[in-house]
PDB file of C-alpha atoms in Angstrom:
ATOM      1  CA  UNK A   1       0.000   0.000   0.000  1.00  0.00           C
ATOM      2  CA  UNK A   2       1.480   3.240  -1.045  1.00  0.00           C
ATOM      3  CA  UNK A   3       1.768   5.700   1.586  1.00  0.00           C
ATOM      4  CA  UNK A   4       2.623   9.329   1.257  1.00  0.00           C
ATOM      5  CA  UNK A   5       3.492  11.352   4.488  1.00  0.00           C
ATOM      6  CA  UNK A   6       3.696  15.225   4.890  1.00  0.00           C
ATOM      7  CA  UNK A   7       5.881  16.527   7.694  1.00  0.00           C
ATOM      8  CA  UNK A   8       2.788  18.862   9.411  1.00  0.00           C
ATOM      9  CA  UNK A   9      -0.951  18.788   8.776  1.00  0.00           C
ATOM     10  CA  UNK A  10      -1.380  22.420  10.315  1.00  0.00           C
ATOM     11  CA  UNK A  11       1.016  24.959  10.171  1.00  0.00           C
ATOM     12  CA  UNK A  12       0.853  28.961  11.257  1.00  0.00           C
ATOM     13  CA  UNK A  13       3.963  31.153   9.854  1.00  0.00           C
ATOM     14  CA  UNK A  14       4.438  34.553  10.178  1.00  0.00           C
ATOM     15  CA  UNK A  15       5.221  36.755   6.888  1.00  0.00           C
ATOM     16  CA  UNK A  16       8.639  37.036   5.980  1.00  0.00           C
ATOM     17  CA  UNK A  17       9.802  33.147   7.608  1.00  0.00           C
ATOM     18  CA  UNK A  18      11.567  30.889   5.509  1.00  0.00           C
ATOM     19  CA  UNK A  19       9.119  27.338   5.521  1.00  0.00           C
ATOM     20  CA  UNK A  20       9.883  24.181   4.551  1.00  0.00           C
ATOM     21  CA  UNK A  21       7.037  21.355   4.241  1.00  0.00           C
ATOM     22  CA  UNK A  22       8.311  17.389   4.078  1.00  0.00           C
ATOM     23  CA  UNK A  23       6.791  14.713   2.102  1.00  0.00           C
ATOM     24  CA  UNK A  24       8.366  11.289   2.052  1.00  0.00           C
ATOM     25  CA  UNK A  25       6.713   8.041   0.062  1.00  0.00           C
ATOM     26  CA  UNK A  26       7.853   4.476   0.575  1.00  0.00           C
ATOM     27  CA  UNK A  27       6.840   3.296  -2.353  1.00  0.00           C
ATOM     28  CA  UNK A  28      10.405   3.847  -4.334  1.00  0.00           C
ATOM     29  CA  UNK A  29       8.367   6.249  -6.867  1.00  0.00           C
ATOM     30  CA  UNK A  30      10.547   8.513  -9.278  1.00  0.00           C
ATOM     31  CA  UNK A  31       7.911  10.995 -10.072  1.00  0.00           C
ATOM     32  CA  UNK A  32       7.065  13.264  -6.999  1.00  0.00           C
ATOM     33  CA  UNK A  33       4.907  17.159  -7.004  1.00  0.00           C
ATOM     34  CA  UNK A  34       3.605  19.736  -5.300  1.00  0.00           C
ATOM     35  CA  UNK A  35       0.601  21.495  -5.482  1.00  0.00           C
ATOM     36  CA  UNK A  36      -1.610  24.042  -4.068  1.00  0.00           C
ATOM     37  CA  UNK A  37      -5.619  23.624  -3.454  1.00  0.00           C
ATOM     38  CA  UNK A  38      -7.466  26.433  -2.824  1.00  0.00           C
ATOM     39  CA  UNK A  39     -11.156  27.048  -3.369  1.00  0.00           C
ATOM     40  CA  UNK A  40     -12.620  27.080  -6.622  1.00  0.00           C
ATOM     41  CA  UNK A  41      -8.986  26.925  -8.484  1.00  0.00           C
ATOM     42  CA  UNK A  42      -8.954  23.449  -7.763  1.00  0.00           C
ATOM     43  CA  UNK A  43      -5.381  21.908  -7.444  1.00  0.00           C
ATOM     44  CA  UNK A  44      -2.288  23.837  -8.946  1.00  0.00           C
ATOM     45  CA  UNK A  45       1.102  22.678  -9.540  1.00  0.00           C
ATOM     46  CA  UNK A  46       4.064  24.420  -8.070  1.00  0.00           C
ATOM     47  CA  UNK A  47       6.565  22.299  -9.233  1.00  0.00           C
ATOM     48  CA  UNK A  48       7.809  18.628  -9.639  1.00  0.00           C
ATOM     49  CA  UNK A  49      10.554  15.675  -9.581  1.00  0.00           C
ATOM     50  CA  UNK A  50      11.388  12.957 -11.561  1.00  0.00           C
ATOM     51  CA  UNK A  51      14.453  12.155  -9.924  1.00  0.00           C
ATOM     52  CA  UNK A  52      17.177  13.070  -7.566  1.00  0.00           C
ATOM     53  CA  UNK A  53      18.169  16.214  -7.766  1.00  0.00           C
ATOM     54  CA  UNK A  54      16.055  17.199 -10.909  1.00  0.00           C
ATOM     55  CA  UNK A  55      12.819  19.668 -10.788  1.00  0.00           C
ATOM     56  CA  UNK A  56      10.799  21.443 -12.968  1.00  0.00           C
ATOM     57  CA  UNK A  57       8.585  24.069 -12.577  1.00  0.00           C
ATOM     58  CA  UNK A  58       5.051  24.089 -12.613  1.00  0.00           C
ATOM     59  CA  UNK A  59       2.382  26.538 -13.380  1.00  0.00           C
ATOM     60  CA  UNK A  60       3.199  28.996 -10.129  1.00  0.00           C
ATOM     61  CA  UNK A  61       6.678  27.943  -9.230  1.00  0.00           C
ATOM     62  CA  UNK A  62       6.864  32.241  -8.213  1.00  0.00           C
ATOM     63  CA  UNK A  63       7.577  32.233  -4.344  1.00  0.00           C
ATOM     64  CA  UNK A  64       8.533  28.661  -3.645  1.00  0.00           C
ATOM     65  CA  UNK A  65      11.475  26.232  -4.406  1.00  0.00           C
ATOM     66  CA  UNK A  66      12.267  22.629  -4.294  1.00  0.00           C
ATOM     67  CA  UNK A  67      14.887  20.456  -3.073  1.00  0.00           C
ATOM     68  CA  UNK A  68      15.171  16.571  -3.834  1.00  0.00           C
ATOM     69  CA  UNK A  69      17.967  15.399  -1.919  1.00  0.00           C
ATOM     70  CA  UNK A  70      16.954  11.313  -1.636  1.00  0.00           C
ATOM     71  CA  UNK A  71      14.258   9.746  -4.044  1.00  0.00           C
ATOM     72  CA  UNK A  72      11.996   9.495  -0.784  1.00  0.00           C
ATOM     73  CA  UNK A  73      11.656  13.218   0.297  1.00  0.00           C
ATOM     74  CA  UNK A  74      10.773  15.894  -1.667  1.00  0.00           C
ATOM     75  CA  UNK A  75      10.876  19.519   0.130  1.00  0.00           C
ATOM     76  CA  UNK A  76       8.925  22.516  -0.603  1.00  0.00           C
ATOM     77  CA  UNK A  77      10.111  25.873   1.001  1.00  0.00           C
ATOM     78  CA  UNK A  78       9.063  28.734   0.771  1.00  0.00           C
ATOM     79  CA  UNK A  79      11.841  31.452   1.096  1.00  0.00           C
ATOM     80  CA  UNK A  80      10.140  34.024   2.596  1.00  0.00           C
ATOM     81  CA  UNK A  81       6.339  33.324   3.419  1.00  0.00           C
ATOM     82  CA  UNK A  82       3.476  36.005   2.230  1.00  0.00           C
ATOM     83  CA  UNK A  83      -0.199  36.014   3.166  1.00  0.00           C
ATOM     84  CA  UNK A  84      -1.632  34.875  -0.466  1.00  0.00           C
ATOM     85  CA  UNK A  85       1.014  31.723   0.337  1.00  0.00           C
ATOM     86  CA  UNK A  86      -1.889  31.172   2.409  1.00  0.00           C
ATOM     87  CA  UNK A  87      -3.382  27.702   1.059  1.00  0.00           C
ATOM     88  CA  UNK A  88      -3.126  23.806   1.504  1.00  0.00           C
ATOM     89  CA  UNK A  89      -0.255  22.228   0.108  1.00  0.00           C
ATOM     90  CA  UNK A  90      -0.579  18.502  -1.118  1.00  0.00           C
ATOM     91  CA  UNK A  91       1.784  16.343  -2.272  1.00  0.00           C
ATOM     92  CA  UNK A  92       1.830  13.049  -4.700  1.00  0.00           C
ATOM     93  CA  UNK A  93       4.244  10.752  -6.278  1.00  0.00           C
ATOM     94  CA  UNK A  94       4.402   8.266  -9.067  1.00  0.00           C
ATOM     95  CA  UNK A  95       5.959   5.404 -10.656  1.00  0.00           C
ATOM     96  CA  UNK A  96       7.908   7.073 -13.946  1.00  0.00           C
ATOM     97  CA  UNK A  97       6.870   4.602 -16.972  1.00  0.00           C
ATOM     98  CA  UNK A  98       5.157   4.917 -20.283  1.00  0.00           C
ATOM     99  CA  UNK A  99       1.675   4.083 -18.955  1.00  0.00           C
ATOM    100  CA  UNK A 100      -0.666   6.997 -17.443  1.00  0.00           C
ATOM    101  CA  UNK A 101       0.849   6.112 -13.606  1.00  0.00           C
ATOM    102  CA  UNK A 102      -1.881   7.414 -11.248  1.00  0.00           C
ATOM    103  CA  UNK A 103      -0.855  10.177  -8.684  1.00  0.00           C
ATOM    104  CA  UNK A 104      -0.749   9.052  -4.882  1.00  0.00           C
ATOM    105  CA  UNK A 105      -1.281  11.947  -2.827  1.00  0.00           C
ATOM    106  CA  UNK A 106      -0.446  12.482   0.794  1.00  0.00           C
ATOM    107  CA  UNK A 107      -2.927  13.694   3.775  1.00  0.00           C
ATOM    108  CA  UNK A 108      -1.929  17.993   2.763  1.00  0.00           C
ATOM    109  CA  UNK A 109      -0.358  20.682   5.250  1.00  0.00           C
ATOM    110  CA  UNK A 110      -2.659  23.872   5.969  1.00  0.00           C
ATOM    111  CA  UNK A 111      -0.294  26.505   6.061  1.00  0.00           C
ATOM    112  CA  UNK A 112      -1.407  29.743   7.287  1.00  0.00           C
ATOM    113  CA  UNK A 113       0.726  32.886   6.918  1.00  0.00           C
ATOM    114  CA  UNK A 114      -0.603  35.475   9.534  1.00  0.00           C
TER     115      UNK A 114
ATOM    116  CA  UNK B   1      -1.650  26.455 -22.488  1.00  0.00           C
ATOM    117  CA  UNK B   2      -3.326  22.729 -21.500  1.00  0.00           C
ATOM    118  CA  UNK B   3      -6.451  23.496 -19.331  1.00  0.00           C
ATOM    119  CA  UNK B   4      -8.952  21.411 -17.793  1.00  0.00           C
ATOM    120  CA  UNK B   5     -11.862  23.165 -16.900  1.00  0.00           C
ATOM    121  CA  UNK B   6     -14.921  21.389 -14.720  1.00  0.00           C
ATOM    122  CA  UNK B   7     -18.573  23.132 -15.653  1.00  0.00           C
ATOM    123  CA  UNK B   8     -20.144  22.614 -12.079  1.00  0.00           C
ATOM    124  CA  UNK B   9     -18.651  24.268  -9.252  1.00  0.00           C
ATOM    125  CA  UNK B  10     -21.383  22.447  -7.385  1.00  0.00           C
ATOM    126  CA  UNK B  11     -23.873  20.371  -7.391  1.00  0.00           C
ATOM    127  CA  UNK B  12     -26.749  19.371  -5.162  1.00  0.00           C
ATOM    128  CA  UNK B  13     -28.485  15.887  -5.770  1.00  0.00           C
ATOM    129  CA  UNK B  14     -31.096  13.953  -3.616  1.00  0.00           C
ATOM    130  CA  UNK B  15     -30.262  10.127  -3.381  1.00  0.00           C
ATOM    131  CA  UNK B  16     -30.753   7.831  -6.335  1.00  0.00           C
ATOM    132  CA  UNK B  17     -30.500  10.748  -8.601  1.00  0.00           C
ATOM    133  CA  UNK B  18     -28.380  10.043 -11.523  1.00  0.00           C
ATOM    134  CA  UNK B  19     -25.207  12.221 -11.456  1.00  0.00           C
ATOM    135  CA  UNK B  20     -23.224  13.672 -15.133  1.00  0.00           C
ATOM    136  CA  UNK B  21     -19.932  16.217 -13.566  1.00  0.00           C
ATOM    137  CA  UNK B  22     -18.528  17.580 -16.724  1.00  0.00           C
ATOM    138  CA  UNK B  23     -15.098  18.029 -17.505  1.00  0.00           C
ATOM    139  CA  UNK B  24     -13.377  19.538 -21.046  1.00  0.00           C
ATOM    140  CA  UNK B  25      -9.747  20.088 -21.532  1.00  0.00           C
ATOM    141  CA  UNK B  26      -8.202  22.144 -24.219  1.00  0.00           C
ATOM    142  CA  UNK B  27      -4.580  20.088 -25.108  1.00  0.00           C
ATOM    143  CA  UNK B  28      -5.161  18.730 -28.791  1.00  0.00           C
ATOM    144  CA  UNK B  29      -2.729  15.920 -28.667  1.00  0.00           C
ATOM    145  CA  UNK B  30      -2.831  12.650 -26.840  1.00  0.00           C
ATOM    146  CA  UNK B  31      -3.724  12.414 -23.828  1.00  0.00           C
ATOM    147  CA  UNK B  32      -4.340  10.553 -20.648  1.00  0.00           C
ATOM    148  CA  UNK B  33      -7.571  11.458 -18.369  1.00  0.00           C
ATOM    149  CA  UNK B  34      -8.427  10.815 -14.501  1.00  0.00           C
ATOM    150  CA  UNK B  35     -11.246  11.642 -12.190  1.00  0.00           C
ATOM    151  CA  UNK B  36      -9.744  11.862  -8.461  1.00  0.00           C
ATOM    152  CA  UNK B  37     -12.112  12.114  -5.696  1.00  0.00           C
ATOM    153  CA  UNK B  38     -11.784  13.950  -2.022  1.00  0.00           C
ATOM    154  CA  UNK B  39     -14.194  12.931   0.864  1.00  0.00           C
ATOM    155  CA  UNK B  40     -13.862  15.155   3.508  1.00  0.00           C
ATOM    156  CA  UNK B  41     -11.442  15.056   5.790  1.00  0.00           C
ATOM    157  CA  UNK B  42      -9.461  12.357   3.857  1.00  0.00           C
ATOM    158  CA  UNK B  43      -6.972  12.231   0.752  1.00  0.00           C
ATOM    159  CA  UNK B  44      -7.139  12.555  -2.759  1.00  0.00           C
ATOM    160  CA  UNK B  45      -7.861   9.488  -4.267  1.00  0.00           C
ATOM    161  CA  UNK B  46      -7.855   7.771  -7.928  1.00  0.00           C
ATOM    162  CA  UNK B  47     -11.592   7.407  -9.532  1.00  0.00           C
ATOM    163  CA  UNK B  48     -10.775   5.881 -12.543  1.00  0.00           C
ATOM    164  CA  UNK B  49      -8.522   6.841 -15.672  1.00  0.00           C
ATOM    165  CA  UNK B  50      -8.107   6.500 -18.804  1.00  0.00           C
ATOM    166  CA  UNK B  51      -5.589   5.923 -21.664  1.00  0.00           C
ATOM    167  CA  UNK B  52      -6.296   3.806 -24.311  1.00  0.00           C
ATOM    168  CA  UNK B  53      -8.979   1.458 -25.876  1.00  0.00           C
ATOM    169  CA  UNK B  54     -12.524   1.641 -24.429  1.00  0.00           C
ATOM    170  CA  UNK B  55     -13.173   5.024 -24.406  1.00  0.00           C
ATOM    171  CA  UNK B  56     -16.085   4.114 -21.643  1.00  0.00           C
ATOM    172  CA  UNK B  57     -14.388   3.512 -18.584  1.00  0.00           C
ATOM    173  CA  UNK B  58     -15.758   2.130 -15.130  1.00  0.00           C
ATOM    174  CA  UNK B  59     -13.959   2.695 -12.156  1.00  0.00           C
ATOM    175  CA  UNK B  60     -14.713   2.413  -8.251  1.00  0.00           C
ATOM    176  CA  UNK B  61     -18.023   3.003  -6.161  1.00  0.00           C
ATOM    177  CA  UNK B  62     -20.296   2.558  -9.348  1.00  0.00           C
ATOM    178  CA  UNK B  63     -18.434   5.358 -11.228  1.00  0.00           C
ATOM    179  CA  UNK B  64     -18.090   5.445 -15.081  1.00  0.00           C
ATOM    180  CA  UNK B  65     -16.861   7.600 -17.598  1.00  0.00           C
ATOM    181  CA  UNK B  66     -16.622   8.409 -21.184  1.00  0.00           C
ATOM    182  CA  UNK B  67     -13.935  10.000 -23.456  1.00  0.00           C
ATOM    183  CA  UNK B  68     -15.144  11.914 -26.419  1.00  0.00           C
ATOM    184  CA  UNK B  69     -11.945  12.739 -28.539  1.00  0.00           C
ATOM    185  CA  UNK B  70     -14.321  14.974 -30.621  1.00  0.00           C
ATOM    186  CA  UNK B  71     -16.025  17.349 -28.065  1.00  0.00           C
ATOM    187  CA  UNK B  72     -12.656  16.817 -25.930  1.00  0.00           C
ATOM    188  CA  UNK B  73     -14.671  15.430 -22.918  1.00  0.00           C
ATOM    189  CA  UNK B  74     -14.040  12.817 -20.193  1.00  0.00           C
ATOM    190  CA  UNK B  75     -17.546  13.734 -18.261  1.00  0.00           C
ATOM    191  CA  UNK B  76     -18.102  11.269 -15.057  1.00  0.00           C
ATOM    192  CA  UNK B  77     -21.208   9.643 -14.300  1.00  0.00           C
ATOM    193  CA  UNK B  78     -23.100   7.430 -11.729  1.00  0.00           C
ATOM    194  CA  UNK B  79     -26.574   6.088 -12.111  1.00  0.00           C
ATOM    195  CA  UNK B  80     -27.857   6.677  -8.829  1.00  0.00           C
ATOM    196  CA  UNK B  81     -25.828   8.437  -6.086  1.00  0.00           C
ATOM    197  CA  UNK B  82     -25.770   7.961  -2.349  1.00  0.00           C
ATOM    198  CA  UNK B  83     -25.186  10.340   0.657  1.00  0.00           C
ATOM    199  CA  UNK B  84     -21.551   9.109   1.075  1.00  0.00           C
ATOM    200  CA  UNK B  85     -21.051  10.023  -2.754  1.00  0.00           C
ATOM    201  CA  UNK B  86     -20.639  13.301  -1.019  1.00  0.00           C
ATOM    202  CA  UNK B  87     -17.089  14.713  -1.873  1.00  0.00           C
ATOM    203  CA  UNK B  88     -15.132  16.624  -4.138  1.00  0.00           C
ATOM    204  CA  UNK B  89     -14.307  15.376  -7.487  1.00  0.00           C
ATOM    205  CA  UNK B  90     -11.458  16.439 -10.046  1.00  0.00           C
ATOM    206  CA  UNK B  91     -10.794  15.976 -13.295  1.00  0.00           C
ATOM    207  CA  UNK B  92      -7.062  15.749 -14.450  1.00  0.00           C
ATOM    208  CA  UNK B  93      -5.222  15.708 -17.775  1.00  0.00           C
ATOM    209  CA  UNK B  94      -1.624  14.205 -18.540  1.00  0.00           C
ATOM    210  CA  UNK B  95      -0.350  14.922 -21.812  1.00  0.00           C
ATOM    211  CA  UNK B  96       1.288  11.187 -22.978  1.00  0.00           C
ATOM    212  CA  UNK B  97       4.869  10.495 -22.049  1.00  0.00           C
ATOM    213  CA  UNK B  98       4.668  13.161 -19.866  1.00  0.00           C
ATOM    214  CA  UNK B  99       5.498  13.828 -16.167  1.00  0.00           C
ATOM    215  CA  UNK B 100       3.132  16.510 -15.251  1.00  0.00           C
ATOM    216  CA  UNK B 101      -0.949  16.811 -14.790  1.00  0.00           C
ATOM    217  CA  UNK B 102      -3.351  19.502 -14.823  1.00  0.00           C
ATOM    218  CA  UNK B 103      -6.215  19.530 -12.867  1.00  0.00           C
ATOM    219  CA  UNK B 104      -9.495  20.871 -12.930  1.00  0.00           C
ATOM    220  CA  UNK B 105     -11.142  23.379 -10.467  1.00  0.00           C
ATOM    221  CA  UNK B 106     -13.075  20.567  -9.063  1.00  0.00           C
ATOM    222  CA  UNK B 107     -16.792  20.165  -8.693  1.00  0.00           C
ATOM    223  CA  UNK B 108     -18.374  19.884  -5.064  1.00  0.00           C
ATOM    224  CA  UNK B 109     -20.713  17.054  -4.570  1.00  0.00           C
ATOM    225  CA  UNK B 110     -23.729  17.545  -1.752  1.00  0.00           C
ATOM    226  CA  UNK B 111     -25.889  13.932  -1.815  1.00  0.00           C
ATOM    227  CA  UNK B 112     -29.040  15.021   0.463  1.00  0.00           C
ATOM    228  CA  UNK B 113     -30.408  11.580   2.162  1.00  0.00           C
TER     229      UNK B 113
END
């Protein structure tokens, strides 16, 4: 059973911090994102992995970075937090092969930036 | 730009109504479709997909769905819903041989008993 784990499930920053949010996945996946969900713009990608030390950005990369140090953990951080940074983050990962691999996701961090 | 975009942004059904969420996307070249669902308080998790062949697809909980490469549609649909149908449900696009997906704004599902 594929299981996807993100560091916090709530979170409260203050503007201007520097944030990182965890995910790790045991399932030996190459392909791992991150996305936002907010209401009514559904889920938007920030950026992705598929492999060690490679990323690419998504559709709003502006404001965030990556880092994939181990195939298991993939870190978002934000350098310096703003209010519209505001949102719930979720994370996924995938196997990387020719077929349409579906997307496991992990539980999401609520990060609010007061 | 690929976009998905998802008609309802909700949708209010009585149980053992029959349920049609629609979903369009705009990328012209192959591609593979999904329909993730959220129930409160819990993860996203896989509907059904598609990719090839059968362009009518059944997945889990009764769901179905069918590709129309002509009106670029993957609309999901269920005969006759039930209160725990209640959830939010997304429609995603993955251009082939590609890493990425785009998802849709989601629609919300209320199933009144």
């Amino acid at each position: 059973d594929v299981k996807v784990t993100q560091s916090s499930r709530y979170l409260v920053k203050r503007t201007g911090e520097k944030v990182f949010l965890e995910c790790v996945q045991d399932m030996d996946h190459e392909n791992m994102f991150w996305y936002r969900q907010d209401p009514g713009l559904g889920l938007r990608l920030i950026y992705f992995s598929y492999d060690v030390k490679m990323k690419e950005k998504g559709d709003i990369p502006e404001g965030y970075s990556v880092s994939r140090e181990k195939k298991e953990r993939f870190s978002l951080i934000l350098e310096s937090a703003s209010t519209n940074q505001t949102s719930m983050y979720l994370c996924a990962s995938s196997r990387r092969t020719s077929r349409p691999e579906t997307q496991y996701f992990g539980p999401g961090t609520r990060l609010l930036v007061l | 730009a690929q976009s998905v975009s998802q008609h309802n942004h909700h949708v209010i059904l009585s149980e053992a109504a029959s349920l049609e969420l629609g979903c369009n996307y705009s990328y012209g070249g192959t591609v593979n479709l999904f329909w993730y669902v959220q129930y409160p308080g819990q993860h996203l998790q896989l509907l059904l997909k598609y990719f090839s062949g059968d362009p009518l697809v059944k997945g889990i909980k009764g769901f179905e769905a069918e590709f129309i490469k002509s009106k670029f549609s993957f609309n999901l649909r269920k005969p006759s819903v039930q209160w725990s149908d209640t959830a939010e449900y997304f429609c995603a696009v993955k251009k082939y041989n590609n890493n990425d997906m785009r998802f849709g704004a989601g629609t919300r599902l209320t199933v009144k008993p």
